[in-house]
Tab-separated table of C-alpha atoms in Angstrom:
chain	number	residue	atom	x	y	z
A	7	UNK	CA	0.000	0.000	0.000
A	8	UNK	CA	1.537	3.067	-1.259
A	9	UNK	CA	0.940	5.436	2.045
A	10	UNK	CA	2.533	8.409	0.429
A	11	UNK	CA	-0.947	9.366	-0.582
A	12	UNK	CA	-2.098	9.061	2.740
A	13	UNK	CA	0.002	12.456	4.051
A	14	UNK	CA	-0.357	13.949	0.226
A	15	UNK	CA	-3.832	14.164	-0.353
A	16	UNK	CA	-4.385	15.578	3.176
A	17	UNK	CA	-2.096	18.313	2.513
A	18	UNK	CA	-3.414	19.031	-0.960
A	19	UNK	CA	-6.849	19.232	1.400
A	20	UNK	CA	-5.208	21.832	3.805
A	21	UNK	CA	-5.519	19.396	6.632
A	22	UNK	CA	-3.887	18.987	9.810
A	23	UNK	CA	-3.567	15.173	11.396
A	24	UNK	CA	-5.108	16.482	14.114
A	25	UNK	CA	-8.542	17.365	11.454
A	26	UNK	CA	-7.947	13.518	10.321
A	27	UNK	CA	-7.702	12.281	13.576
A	28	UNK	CA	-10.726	14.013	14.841
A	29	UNK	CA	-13.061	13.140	12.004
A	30	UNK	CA	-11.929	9.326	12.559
A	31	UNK	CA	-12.310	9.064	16.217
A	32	UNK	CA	-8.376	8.146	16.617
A	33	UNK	CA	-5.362	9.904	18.336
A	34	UNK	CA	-3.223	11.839	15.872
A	35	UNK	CA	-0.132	9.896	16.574
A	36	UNK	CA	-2.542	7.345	14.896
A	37	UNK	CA	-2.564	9.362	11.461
A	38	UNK	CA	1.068	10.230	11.683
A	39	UNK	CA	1.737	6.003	11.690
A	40	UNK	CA	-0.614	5.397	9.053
A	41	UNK	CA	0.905	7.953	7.274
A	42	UNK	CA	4.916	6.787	7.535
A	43	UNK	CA	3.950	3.050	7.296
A	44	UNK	CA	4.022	2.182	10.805
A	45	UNK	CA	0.425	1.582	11.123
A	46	UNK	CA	-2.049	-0.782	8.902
A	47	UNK	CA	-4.619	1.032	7.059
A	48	UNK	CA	-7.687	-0.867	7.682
A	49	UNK	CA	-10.690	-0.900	5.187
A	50	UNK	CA	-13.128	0.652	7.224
A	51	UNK	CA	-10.500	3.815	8.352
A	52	UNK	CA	-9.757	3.503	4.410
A	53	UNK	CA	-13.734	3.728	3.535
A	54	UNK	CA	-13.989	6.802	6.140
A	55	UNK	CA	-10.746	8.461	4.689
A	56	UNK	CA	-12.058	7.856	1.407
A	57	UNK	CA	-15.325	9.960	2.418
A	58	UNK	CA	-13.661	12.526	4.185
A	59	UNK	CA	-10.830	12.617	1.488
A	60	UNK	CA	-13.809	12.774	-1.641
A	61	UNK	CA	-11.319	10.650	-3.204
A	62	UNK	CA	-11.367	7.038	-4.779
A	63	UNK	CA	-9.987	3.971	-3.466
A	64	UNK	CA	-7.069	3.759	-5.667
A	65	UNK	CA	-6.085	7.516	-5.507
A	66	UNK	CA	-5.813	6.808	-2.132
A	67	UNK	CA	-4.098	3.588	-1.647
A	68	UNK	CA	-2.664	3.042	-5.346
A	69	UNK	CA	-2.148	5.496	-8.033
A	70	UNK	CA	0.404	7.728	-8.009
A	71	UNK	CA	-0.199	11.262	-7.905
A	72	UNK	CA	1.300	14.611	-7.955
A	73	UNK	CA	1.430	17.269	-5.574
């Protein structure tokens, strides 16, 4: 799983990990693992990041995308 995406399309969004975190229900150190690999991204957080995100499944786990 390519978790690059993870920290890029919440910047593109003008998000903090706090934001993420909050929407979610988790503690930010929570985002900040998902987003440097240290964490597994589970389908439902995926689903909810997804919604929050108003991006696809594979823009957020697969393709690659630019800044």
């Amino acid at each position: 799983i390519s978790v690059y995406n993870l920290r890029k399309i919440r910047k593109r969004k003008r998000l903090s990990q706090k934001d993420v975190a909050n929407y979610l229900g988790i503690a930010q150190t929570g985002i900040s693992d998902l987003e440097r690999g240290k964490r597994r991204l589970s389908v439902e957080i995926a689903e909810k990041l997804c919604l929050f995100y108003e991006c696809s499944y594979q823009e957020l786990i697969c393709q690659k995308i630019k800044k």
